[in-house]
Amino acid sequence: MAQKLNVEKFYERLNKIHAHFVKHRESTWNGARCISITRGSADEDDRYLKSTVLHHYLFGYELPDTVLLLSDTGACVVLATRKKCEFLEPAANDVPEDGSVRTLTLLTRNKADDNAANLERMLDAARGGGGGKE
């Protein structure tokens, strides 16, 4: 990945999404504890999918085969390949203190256990546990 993540814009936009989610959690989001932005395999025919548009909005780039989980507590957990985690690493090391997003945990896909441990950490974050620090 030759592109670099604009960390400041990423957190500005992620905090907007999170603030809307928290503010309208009961009415719009039906009391959900978290939201998930999931992007499957890249497909030219589906370039207007909401997840693709949100990826471009957040990252300035589409990250296929990536799951982003954002909890009401401000924990953000991303499950992606090693290269995509490296792309996001600058953001994980620079979480702003003044935003509503408190943590960014990057989980690298693990084919050995079919992502069982990673999915357990994501479920923990969805339940309000934060997903652990990477």
Tab-separated table of C-alpha atoms in Angstrom:
chain	number	residue	atom	x	y	z
A	1	MET	CA	0.000	0.000	0.000
A	2	ALA	CA	1.668	3.152	-1.189
A	3	GLN	CA	-0.963	5.489	0.243
A	4	LYS	CA	-0.692	6.885	3.748
A	5	LEU	CA	-3.571	7.307	6.128
A	6	ASN	CA	-4.471	10.878	7.034
A	7	VAL	CA	-4.725	10.193	10.772
A	8	GLU	CA	-6.222	13.575	11.662
A	9	LYS	CA	-9.036	13.240	9.105
A	10	PHE	CA	-9.577	9.600	10.027
A	11	TYR	CA	-10.240	10.455	13.681
A	12	GLU	CA	-12.250	13.561	12.820
A	13	ARG	CA	-14.580	11.452	10.701
A	14	LEU	CA	-14.620	8.394	12.962
A	15	ASN	CA	-15.521	10.633	15.915
A	16	LYS	CA	-18.406	12.131	13.893
A	17	ILE	CA	-19.765	8.661	13.164
A	18	HIS	CA	-19.315	7.642	16.802
A	19	ALA	CA	-20.943	10.815	18.161
A	20	HIS	CA	-23.974	10.284	15.902
A	21	PHE	CA	-24.177	6.656	16.948
A	22	VAL	CA	-24.062	7.488	20.664
A	23	LYS	CA	-26.489	10.433	20.381
A	24	HIS	CA	-29.070	8.481	18.367
A	25	ARG	CA	-28.364	5.016	19.753
A	26	GLU	CA	-31.865	4.441	21.106
A	27	SER	CA	-33.889	6.005	18.307
A	28	THR	CA	-32.000	5.353	15.085
A	29	TRP	CA	-29.815	2.421	16.080
A	30	ASN	CA	-32.458	0.558	18.120
A	31	GLY	CA	-30.311	0.467	21.272
A	32	ALA	CA	-27.334	-1.250	19.608
A	33	ARG	CA	-24.096	-1.511	21.620
A	34	CYS	CA	-21.904	-1.273	18.522
A	35	ILE	CA	-21.870	-0.801	14.781
A	36	SER	CA	-19.889	-2.801	12.278
A	37	ILE	CA	-18.576	-1.581	8.956
A	38	THR	CA	-17.747	-4.711	7.034
A	39	ARG	CA	-16.198	-4.764	3.582
A	40	GLY	CA	-15.904	-8.068	1.801
A	41	SER	CA	-13.909	-8.781	-1.332
A	42	ALA	CA	-13.349	-5.968	-3.801
A	43	ASP	CA	-15.910	-5.901	-6.585
A	44	GLU	CA	-15.999	-3.265	-9.306
A	45	ASP	CA	-19.755	-3.684	-9.718
A	46	ASP	CA	-20.401	-2.800	-6.065
A	47	ARG	CA	-18.338	0.374	-5.760
A	48	TYR	CA	-21.335	2.287	-4.358
A	49	LEU	CA	-21.955	-0.021	-1.415
A	50	LYS	CA	-22.344	1.880	1.853
A	51	SER	CA	-19.352	0.067	3.315
A	52	THR	CA	-17.174	1.064	0.351
A	53	VAL	CA	-18.288	4.682	0.616
A	54	LEU	CA	-17.606	4.657	4.375
A	55	HIS	CA	-14.141	3.195	3.793
A	56	HIS	CA	-13.321	5.997	1.368
A	57	TYR	CA	-14.724	8.535	3.836
A	58	LEU	CA	-12.697	7.173	6.771
A	59	PHE	CA	-9.500	5.934	5.170
A	60	GLY	CA	-9.386	7.700	1.807
A	61	TYR	CA	-8.990	4.213	0.427
A	62	GLU	CA	-11.009	1.001	0.173
A	63	LEU	CA	-9.859	-1.816	2.435
A	64	PRO	CA	-11.459	-5.044	1.147
A	65	ASP	CA	-11.834	-7.987	3.529
A	66	THR	CA	-11.828	-5.677	6.550
A	67	VAL	CA	-14.161	-5.426	9.540
A	68	LEU	CA	-14.361	-2.275	11.659
A	69	LEU	CA	-16.310	-2.501	14.906
A	70	LEU	CA	-17.155	0.698	16.793
A	71	SER	CA	-18.664	0.309	20.259
A	72	ASP	CA	-20.755	2.733	22.273
A	73	THR	CA	-17.900	2.926	24.806
A	74	GLY	CA	-15.526	4.353	22.193
A	75	ALA	CA	-13.572	1.192	21.455
A	76	CYS	CA	-12.738	0.669	17.800
A	77	VAL	CA	-11.476	-2.727	16.676
A	78	VAL	CA	-10.321	-3.465	13.134
A	79	LEU	CA	-9.777	-6.972	11.774
A	80	ALA	CA	-7.704	-6.966	8.595
A	81	THR	CA	-4.698	-8.441	6.828
A	82	ARG	CA	-1.182	-7.585	7.947
A	83	LYS	CA	-0.678	-4.979	5.200
A	84	LYS	CA	-3.924	-3.209	6.028
A	85	CYS	CA	-3.033	-3.203	9.728
A	86	GLU	CA	0.323	-1.643	8.810
A	87	PHE	CA	-1.593	1.019	6.849
A	88	LEU	CA	-3.705	1.761	9.961
A	89	GLU	CA	-0.830	1.534	12.459
A	90	PRO	CA	-0.175	5.318	12.563
A	91	ALA	CA	-3.754	5.828	13.783
A	92	ALA	CA	-3.469	3.106	16.421
A	93	ASN	CA	-0.406	4.847	17.837
A	94	ASP	CA	-1.998	8.320	17.840
A	95	VAL	CA	-5.511	8.154	19.329
A	96	PRO	CA	-6.529	11.739	20.206
A	97	GLU	CA	-7.418	12.317	23.834
A	98	ASP	CA	-10.191	14.803	23.042
A	99	GLY	CA	-12.329	12.521	20.855
A	100	SER	CA	-15.098	10.116	21.740
A	101	VAL	CA	-13.173	7.198	20.232
A	102	ARG	CA	-10.913	6.029	23.070
A	103	THR	CA	-8.988	3.101	21.591
A	104	LEU	CA	-8.081	1.621	18.231
A	105	THR	CA	-7.118	-2.028	18.309
A	106	LEU	CA	-5.772	-3.683	15.174
A	107	LEU	CA	-6.240	-7.423	14.801
A	108	THR	CA	-4.313	-9.222	12.087
A	109	ARG	CA	-6.209	-11.996	10.357
A	110	ASN	CA	-5.132	-15.463	11.454
A	111	LYS	CA	-5.879	-18.292	9.066
A	112	ALA	CA	-4.414	-20.885	11.459
A	113	ASP	CA	-7.391	-20.689	13.837
A	114	ASP	CA	-9.831	-19.274	11.250
A	115	ASN	CA	-9.820	-15.984	13.212
A	116	ALA	CA	-11.457	-17.587	16.275
A	117	ALA	CA	-9.351	-15.606	18.781
A	118	ASN	CA	-9.815	-12.376	16.822
A	119	LEU	CA	-13.570	-12.844	16.605
A	120	GLU	CA	-13.696	-13.484	20.348
A	121	ARG	CA	-11.887	-10.184	20.955
A	122	MET	CA	-14.333	-8.414	18.637
A	123	LEU	CA	-17.280	-9.936	20.486
A	124	ASP	CA	-15.721	-8.759	23.748
A	125	ALA	CA	-15.555	-5.225	22.338
A	126	ALA	CA	-19.169	-5.477	21.153
A	127	ARG	CA	-20.201	-6.431	24.680
A	128	GLY	CA	-18.444	-3.377	26.075
A	129	GLY	CA	-15.125	-4.932	27.071
A	130	GLY	CA	-13.044	-2.905	24.622
A	131	GLY	CA	-11.560	-5.812	22.674
A	132	GLY	CA	-8.196	-5.634	24.406
A	133	LYS	CA	-5.135	-3.672	23.416
A	134	GLU	CA	-2.917	-4.813	20.586
